[in-house]
Amino acid sequence: MTVDAAGLEARATITGRSAESGGYNASMYTPQAGIFALGTSSHTYLEFDIVDAKKRDEFVSTISAIREPRTTTGGVNFVIGFRPELWRDIAPDDAPADVEGFNHEIRGTEGFVMPSTQHDALVWLSGSAYDVIFDMARSVVRDLAGQATLGEETSSWPYRHDRDLTGFIDGSENPTLLDAPISALLPEGVRGAAGSVLLLQKWKHKAGEWEALPIDQQERIMGRTKLDSVELENKPLDSHVARTDQDEFGHIFRRNMPYGSVDDHGTMFVGFSADQRRLSRMLDSMAGLVTGSRDALTRYTEPLTGSYYFVPSVERLRVLR
């Protein structure tokens, strides 16, 4: 598994800490480096469904054995995740007991719905060159032919360095790479150590309606200024920042990316957490199920997909190959 400088820094941070400091021991478990591989410009998310449940062991073995391409034109980072129930069947001693798939839609206030589109496995590829990602994605699909069908495929890229397609900076509350492992990874000494719970959602933007709003109204909806992402002192209670306040729900590590075409686009929400409850409570809050106040941003974005995946450690994947 190849990784850029940011990913190497994250890995060094994790393996260099002692158990007493809340970090991870290099002799124990290692997180998948692709989780922390910041700075990559091309992404593809492949979500698979098993054809024959009786052959799940063969499927998991095949997908766990994926290797990076031998090329000098750019590396590929992988994040491999499994539907929590599938991982529990395959590796019960490594599966957190309280993690489950996105098995039911979330029905919020005013008829708002977050759909459930749970699949069996995810392969997220990222790198610096899309041609390498494209070829590798085709190779993954070929390797899994007959074992699984490709249920969902999405490609994405960065926009204006760190902004999403609303024009706002995305991930303002993200921890630094020094602190990200604490938010994203299960700690040493528990089932699933160095693994992570991943929430993957595709949100389609209602671009015309959004762009018709004056900037000051967009800022009230977000709860931040558009130019420099400063949190508003008197932000509305239904603003996106207020409804997803990580000081309230717990900190996560986000790797969101834009996706789509000129007239049909949005955001791939990619959120890693050491505790699934942080993610699920944020979704409930956005839907208006916590305070009765629905996230104002959901009036201008529409969730199209929703899946949870457990992303196991490198060592646990290696055992299954």
XYZ file of N, CA, C and O in Angstrom, residues 5 24 28 35 72 96 112 115 127-128 131 152 166 204 223 225 237 261 284 304 312:
84
model
N 3.370 11.779 1.593
C 4.076 12.274 2.772
C 3.153 12.468 3.967
O 3.510 12.178 5.112
N -0.506 4.401 19.823
C -0.531 3.021 19.364
C 0.886 2.493 19.271
O 1.834 3.213 18.959
N 1.874 -3.646 17.534
C 0.512 -4.131 17.651
C -0.229 -3.982 16.316
O -0.026 -4.761 15.417
N -6.329 6.205 4.996
C -7.219 7.047 5.801
C -6.640 8.445 5.938
O -7.364 9.446 5.880
N 5.650 3.900 -11.998
C 6.469 5.032 -11.576
C 5.751 6.348 -11.787
O 6.296 7.406 -11.508
N -16.089 -4.383 16.632
C -16.740 -3.695 17.747
C -18.199 -4.118 17.854
O -18.921 -4.159 16.852
N -38.117 15.143 5.615
C -36.735 14.950 5.171
C -36.292 13.514 5.439
O -36.544 12.963 6.511
N -31.476 8.377 2.906
C -31.691 6.995 2.473
C -30.612 6.046 2.963
O -29.472 6.440 3.218
N -5.151 8.950 -5.308
C -3.787 9.128 -5.783
C -3.626 10.446 -6.495
O -4.540 11.282 -6.528
N -2.477 10.625 -7.105
C -2.158 11.901 -7.740
C -2.511 11.937 -9.218
O -2.505 13.013 -9.828
N -5.452 8.544 -14.284
C -5.299 7.386 -15.159
C -4.877 6.154 -14.368
O -5.357 5.038 -14.621
N -22.187 0.669 -6.554
C -22.104 2.129 -6.640
C -20.670 2.510 -6.987
O -19.716 1.962 -6.428
N -20.115 24.280 -2.761
C -20.897 25.434 -2.304
C -20.023 26.684 -2.274
O -20.529 27.792 -2.101
N -26.184 15.442 -3.142
C -26.342 16.228 -4.369
C -26.713 17.668 -4.018
O -27.611 17.908 -3.221
N -23.201 28.934 8.952
C -22.709 29.288 10.282
C -21.268 29.736 10.268
O -20.636 29.887 11.309
N -18.226 32.277 7.797
C -18.007 33.201 6.683
C -17.496 32.415 5.485
O -16.824 31.388 5.633
N -29.439 28.713 15.102
C -29.462 27.389 15.717
C -29.627 26.274 14.687
O -29.281 25.123 14.968
N -20.767 16.097 -12.352
C -20.596 16.797 -13.616
C -20.965 18.265 -13.450
O -21.336 18.707 -12.362
N -28.683 12.395 12.974
C -29.973 12.659 13.619
C -30.173 14.152 13.845
O -31.278 14.686 13.652
N -28.242 11.147 -1.317
C -28.616 10.112 -2.278
C -28.237 8.717 -1.806
O -28.879 7.743 -2.196
N -10.833 -2.158 8.890
C -9.952 -2.852 9.837
C -8.485 -2.463 9.674
O -8.100 -1.816 8.699
